[in-house]
Coordinates of C-alpha atoms in Angstrom, one line a residue:
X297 CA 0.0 0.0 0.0
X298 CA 1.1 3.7 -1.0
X299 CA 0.5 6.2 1.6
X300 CA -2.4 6.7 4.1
X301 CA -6.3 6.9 3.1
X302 CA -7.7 10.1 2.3
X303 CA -9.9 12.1 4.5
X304 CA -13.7 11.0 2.7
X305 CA -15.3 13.8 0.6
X306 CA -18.5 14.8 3.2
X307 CA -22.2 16.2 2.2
X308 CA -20.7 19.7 2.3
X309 CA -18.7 18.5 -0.4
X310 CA -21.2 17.2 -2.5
X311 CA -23.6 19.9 -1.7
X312 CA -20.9 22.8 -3.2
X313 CA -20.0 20.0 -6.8
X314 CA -23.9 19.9 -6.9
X315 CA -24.6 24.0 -6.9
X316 CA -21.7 24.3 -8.8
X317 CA -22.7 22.0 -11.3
X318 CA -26.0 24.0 -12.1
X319 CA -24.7 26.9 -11.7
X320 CA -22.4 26.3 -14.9
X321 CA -25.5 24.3 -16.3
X322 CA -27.1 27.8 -16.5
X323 CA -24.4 29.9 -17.4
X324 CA -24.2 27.4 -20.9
X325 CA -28.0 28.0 -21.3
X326 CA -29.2 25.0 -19.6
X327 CA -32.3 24.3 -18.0
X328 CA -30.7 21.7 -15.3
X329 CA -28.9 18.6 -15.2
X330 CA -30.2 14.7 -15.5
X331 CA -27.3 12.4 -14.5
X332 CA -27.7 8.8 -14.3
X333 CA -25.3 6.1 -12.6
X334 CA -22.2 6.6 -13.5
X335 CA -19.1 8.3 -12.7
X336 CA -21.1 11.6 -12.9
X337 CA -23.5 10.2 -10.4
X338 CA -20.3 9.6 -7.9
X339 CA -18.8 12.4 -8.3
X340 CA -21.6 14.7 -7.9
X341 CA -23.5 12.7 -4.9
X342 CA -21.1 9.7 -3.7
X343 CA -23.8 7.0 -4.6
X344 CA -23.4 4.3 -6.4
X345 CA -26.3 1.7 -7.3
X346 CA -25.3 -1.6 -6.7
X347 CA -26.8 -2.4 -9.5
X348 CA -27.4 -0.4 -12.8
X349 CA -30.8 -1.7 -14.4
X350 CA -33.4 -0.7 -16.5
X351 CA -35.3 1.1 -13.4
X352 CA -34.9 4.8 -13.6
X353 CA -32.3 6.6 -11.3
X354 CA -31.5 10.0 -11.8
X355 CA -30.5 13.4 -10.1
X356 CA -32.2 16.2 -11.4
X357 CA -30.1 19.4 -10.7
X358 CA -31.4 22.9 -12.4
X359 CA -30.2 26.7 -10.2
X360 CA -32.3 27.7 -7.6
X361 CA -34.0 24.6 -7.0
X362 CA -32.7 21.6 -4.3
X363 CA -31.1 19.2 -6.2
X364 CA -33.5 15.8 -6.3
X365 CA -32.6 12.3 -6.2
X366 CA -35.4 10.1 -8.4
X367 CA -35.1 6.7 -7.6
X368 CA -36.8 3.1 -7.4
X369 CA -37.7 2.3 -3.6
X370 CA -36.3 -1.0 -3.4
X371 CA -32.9 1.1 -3.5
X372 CA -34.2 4.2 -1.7
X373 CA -32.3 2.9 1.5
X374 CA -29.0 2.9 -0.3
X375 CA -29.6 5.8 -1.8
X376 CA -30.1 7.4 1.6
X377 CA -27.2 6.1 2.7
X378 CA -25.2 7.6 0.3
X379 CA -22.6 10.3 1.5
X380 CA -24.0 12.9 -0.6
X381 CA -27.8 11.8 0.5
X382 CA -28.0 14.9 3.2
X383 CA -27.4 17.5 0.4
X384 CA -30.1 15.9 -1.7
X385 CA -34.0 15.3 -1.3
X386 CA -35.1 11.3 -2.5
X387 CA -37.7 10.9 -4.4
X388 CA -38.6 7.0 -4.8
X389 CA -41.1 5.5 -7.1
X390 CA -42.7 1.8 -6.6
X391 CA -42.5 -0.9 -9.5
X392 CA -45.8 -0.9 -11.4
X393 CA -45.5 3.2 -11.1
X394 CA -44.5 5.8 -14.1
X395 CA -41.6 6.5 -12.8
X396 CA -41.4 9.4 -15.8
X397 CA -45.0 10.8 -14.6
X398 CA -42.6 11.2 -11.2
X399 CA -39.8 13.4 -13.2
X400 CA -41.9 15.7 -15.3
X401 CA -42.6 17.7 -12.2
X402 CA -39.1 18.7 -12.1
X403 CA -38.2 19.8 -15.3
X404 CA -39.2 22.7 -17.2
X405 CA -41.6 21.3 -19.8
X406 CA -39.1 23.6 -22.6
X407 CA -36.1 23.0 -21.1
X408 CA -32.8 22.3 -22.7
X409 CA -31.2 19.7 -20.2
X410 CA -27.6 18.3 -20.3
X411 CA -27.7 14.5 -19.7
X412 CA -24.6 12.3 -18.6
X413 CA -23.2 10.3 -21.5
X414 CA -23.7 7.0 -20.0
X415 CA -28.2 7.5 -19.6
X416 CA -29.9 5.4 -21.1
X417 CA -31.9 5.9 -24.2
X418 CA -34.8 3.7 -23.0
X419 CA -35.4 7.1 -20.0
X420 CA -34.1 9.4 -22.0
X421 CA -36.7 8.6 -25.1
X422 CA -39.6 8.1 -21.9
X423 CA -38.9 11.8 -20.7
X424 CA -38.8 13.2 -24.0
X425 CA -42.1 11.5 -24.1
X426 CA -43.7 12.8 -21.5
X427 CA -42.6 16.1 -22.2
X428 CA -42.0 16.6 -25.8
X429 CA -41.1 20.3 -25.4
X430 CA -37.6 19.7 -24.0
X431 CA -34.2 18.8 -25.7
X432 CA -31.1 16.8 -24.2
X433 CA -27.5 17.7 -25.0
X434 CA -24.8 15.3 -23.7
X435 CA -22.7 16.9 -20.8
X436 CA -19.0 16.3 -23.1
X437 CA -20.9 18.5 -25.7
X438 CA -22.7 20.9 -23.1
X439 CA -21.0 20.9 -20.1
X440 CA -17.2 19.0 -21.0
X441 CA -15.5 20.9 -18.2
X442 CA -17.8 19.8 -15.4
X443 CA -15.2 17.4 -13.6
X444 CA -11.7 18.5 -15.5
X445 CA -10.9 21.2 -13.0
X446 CA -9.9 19.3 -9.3
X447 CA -9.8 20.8 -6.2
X448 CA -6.8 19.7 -3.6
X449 CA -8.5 16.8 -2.0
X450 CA -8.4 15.2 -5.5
X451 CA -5.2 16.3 -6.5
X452 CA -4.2 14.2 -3.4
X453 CA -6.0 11.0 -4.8
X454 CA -4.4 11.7 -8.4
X455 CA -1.1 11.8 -6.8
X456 CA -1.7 9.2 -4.8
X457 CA -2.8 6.9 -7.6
X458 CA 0.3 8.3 -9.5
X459 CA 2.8 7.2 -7.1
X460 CA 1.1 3.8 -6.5
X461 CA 1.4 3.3 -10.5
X462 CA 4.9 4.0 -10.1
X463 CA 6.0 2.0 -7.2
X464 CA 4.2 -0.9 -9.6
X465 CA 6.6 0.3 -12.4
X466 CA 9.4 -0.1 -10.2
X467 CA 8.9 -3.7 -9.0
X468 CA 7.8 -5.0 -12.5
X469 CA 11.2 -3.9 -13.7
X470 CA 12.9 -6.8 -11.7
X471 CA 10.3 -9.5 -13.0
X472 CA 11.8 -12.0 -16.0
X473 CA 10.3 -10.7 -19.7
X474 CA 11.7 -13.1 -21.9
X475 CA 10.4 -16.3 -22.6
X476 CA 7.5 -15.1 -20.9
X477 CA 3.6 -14.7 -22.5
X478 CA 2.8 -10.9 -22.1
X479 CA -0.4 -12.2 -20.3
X480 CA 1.7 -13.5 -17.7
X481 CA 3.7 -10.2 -17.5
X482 CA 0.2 -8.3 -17.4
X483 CA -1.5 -10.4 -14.4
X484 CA 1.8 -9.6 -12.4
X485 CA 1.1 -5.7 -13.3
X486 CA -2.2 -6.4 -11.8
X487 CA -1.3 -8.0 -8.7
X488 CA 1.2 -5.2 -8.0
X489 CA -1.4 -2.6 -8.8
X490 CA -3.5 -4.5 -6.0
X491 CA -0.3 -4.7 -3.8
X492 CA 0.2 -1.0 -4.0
X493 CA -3.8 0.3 -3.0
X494 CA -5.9 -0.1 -6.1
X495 CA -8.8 -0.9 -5.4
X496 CA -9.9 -1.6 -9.4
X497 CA -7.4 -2.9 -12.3
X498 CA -9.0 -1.0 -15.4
X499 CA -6.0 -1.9 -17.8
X500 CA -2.8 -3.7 -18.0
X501 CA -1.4 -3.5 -21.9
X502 CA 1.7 -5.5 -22.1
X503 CA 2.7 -5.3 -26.1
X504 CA 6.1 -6.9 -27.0
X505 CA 7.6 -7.1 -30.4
X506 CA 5.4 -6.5 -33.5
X507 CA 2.3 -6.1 -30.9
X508 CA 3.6 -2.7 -29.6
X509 CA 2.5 -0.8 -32.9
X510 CA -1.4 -1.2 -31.6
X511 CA -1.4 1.3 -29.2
X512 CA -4.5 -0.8 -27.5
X513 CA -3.2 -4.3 -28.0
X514 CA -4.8 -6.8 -25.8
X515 CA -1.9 -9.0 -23.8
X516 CA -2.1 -12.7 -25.4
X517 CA 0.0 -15.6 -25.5
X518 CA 2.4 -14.5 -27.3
X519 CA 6.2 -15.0 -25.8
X520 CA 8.3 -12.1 -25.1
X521 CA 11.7 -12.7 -26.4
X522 CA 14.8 -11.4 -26.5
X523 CA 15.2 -8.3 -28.7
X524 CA 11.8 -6.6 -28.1
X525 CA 10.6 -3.7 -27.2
X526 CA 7.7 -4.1 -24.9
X527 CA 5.2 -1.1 -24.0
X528 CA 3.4 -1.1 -20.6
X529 CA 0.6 0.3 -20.0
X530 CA -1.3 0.1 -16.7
X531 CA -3.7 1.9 -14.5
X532 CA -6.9 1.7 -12.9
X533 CA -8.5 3.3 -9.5
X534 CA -7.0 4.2 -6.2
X535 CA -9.2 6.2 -3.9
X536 CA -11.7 6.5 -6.7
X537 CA -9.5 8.2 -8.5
X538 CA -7.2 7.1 -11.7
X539 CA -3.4 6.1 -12.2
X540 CA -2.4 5.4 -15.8
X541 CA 1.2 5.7 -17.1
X542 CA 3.1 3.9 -19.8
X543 CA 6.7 3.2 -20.1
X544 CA 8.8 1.0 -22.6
X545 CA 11.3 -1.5 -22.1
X546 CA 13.9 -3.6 -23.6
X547 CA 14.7 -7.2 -23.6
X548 CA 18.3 -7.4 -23.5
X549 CA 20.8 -4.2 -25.3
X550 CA 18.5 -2.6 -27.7
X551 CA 20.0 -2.1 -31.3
X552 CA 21.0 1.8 -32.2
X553 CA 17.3 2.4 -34.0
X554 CA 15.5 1.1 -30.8
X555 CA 17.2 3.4 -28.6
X556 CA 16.7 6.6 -31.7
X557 CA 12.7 6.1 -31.7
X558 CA 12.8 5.8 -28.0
X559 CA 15.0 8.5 -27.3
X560 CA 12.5 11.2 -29.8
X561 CA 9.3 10.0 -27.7
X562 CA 11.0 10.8 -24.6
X563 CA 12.0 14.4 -26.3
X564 CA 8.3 14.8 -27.7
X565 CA 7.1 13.7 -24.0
X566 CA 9.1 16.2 -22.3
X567 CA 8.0 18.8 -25.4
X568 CA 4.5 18.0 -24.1
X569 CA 5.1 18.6 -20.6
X570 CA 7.0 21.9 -21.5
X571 CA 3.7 23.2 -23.2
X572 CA 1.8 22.6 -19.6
X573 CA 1.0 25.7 -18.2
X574 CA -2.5 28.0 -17.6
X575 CA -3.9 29.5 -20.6
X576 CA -1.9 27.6 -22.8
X577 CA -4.6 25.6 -25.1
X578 CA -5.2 22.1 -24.7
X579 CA -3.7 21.7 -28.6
X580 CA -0.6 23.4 -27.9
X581 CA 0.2 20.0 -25.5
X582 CA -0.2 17.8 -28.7
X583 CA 1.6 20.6 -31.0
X584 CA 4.3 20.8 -29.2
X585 CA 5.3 16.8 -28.7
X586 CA 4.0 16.0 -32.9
X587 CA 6.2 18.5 -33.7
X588 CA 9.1 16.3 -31.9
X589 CA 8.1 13.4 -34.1
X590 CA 7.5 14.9 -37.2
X591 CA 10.6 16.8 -37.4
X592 CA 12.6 13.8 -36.9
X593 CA 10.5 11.8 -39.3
X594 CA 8.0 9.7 -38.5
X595 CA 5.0 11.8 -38.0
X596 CA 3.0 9.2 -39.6
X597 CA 3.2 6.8 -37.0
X598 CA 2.3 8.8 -34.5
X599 CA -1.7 8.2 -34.8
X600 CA -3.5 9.0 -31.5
X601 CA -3.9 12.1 -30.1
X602 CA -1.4 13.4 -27.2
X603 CA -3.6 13.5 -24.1
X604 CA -6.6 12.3 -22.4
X605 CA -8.1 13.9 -19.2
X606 CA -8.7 11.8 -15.9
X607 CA -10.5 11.3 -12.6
X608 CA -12.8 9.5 -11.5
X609 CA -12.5 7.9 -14.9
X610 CA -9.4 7.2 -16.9
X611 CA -10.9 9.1 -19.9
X612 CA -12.6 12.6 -19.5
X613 CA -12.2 15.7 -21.0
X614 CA -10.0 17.8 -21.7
X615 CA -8.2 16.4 -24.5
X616 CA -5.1 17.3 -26.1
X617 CA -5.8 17.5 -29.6
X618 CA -5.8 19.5 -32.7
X619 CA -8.6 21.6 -32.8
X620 CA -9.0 22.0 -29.0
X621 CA -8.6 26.0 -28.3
X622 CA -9.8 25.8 -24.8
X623 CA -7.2 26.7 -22.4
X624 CA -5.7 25.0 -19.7
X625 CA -6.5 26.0 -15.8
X626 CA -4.6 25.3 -13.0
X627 CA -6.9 21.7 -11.5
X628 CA -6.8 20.3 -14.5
X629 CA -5.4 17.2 -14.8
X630 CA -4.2 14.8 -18.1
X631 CA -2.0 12.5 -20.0
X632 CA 0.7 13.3 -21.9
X633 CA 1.6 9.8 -24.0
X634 CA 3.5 10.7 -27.2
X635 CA 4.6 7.6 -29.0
X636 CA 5.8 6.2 -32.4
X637 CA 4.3 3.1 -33.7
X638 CA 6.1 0.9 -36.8
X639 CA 3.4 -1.5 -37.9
X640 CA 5.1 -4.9 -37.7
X641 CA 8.2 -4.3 -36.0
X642 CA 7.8 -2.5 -32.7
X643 CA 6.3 1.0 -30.9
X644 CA 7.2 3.1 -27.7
X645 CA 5.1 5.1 -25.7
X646 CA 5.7 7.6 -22.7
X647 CA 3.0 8.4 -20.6
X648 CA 2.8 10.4 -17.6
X649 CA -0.3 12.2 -15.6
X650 CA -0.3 16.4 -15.4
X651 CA -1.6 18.6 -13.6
X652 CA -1.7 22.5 -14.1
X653 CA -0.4 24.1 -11.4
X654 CA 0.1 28.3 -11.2
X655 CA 2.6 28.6 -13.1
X656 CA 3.2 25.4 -15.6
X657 CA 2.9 22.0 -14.7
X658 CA 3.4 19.0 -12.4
X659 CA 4.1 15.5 -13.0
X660 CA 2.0 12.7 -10.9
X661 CA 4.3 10.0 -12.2
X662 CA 8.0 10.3 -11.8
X663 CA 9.9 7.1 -12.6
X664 CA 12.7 7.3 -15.0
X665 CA 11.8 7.7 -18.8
X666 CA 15.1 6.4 -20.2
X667 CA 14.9 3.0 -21.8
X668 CA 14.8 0.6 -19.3
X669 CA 16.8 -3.0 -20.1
X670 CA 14.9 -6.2 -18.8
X671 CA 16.1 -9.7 -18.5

């Protein structure tokens, strides 16, 4: 285990994310928010349904009103039990009920509501049913900054998760690659994920060889061997929060073009953290390390974009792509994983979590990013 628990977020907590959240939701011209389970859910409230069925659960959340909690009765005691349940006011509904006749009340019949990405379109199609004068818009197109800014107590948990996913980076580096199946290699990442806090695995990518040039290659049977590169790429959820870094070995000395393309990722990875700083725009991050790789030519094989938001899940906005002017704020926390990929031969990728601090930016994962040598 890395480090002591975290103090738990409390109702005042939730209470301030929940006005907050419709406070922006007004400010973009929203009537309210309707979030179902899901990370958006968690965030906002601290409940989670054990189980996520075709029963309607959803906050609603609009300014000036209390923030409501819609849910089926047979959960209604686990829903009042939830950490944010004192900031919130339940209202249950009994199977056999319209559980949409129960919502409409708490909309504005001509409302323009955000809606968390993961509802599903069985309520979402009953609500606009029962009230066909209102329009959804998903909360990444109407409200994408809604988690991306963090306050300290989660900057604690990123960093925490960060250090935890570099501790497991550490002890890996002593395990035996070669003649090895990369599935094996990945259930040890797991186990020292587990060893060092996480409570959730969401990821373990071990790619070796000709597999590292699919950036989301699925460890299999085949055997490491001598010669490869192997990319690592590993995270999941400490404290609720994410870890995710990648780093890429070598088994045995690596030839003079092995160390080249690994030696440019690093330089476009350390490009990308250079760019990090508040009201810089999320593109610049991406500029900045593709211009690394493309000047040295292989710009081509460099196909994702540079940077992914996380949280309380590995992916959220904001992204660092081309295209994506908004700027960066100090709370905001992201990947920056450069990396060159040669279609049957082999690929590299450097990956470490940022955060934006006052005056540039902070790295959550700090193991080395030299090529490593494994046995």
């Amino acid at each position: 285990m890395t480090g002591s628990s975290p103090a738990p977020f409390t109702a005042d907590d939730y209470r301030a994310r929940m006005r907050r959240a419709a406070r922006e939701a007004e400010d973009a011209g929203l009537a309210g928010l309707l979030v179902a389970p899901g990370p958006d859910l968690v965030w906002l409230t601290g409940y989670a349904p054990t189980a996520v069925t075709e029963r309607l659960t959803l906050l609603v959340l609009a300014a000036g009103q209390d923030p409501v909690l819609v849910v089926p009765a047979l959960e209604a005691p686990d829903a009042a039990h939830a950490a944010g349940a004192p900031a919130l006011t339940l209202r249950d509904w009994t199977d056999g009920k319209d559980p949409y006749a129960a919502t409409a009340p708490l909309l504005d019949a001509a409302g323009r509501f955000g809606v968390s990405d993961n509802a599903w379109a069985l309520h979402l199609l009953a609500l606009q049913k029962a009230l066909p004068g209102t329009s959804y818009v998903s909360l990444t197109e109407g409200l994408p900054m809604l988690r991306a800014v963090k306050d300290a107590a989660e900057l604690t948990r990123l960093a925490a998760a960060g250090a935890a996913a570099d501790a497991t980076y550490e002890e890996i580096r002593k395990v035996p690659f070669g003649g090895r199946r990369e599935r094996d290699v990945a259930g040890d990442l797991a186990d020292l994920l587990r060893r060092f806090g996480h409570s959730e695995v969401d990821f373990t990518i071990v790619a070796s060889g000709p597999n590292g040039a699919n950036p989301h290659h699925e460890a299999g049977d085949r055997v490491i061997e001598r010669g490869d590169m192997v990319v690592l790429d590993f995270g999941g959820l400490l404290h609720g929060y994410g870890s995710d870094t990648s780093r890429t070995v070598h088994v045995g000395e690596p030839d003079a073009e092995r160390r080249r393309v690994h030696d440019i990722v690093r330089e476009a990875q350390e490009a990308g953290f250079r760019a990090v700083r508040p009201g810089a725009a999320c593109q610049d991050v991406d500029r900045a390390a593709r211009a690394v790789i493309t000047e040295a030519g292989y710009g081509e094989y460099f196909i994702h974009r540079t940077g992914h938001g996380i949280g309380v899940t590995t992916h959220e906005p904001p992204y660092m792509i081309e295209g994506e002017e908004r700027p960066l704020v100090p709370g905001m926390c992201f990947s920056v994983e450069p990396g060159i990929y040669l279609p049957g031969r082999f690929g590299v990728r450097i990956e470490d979590i940022v955060t934006v601090t006052e005056d540039g930016g902070r790295r959550l994962n700090n193991t080395t990013r030299e090529l490593v040598v494994v046995d």
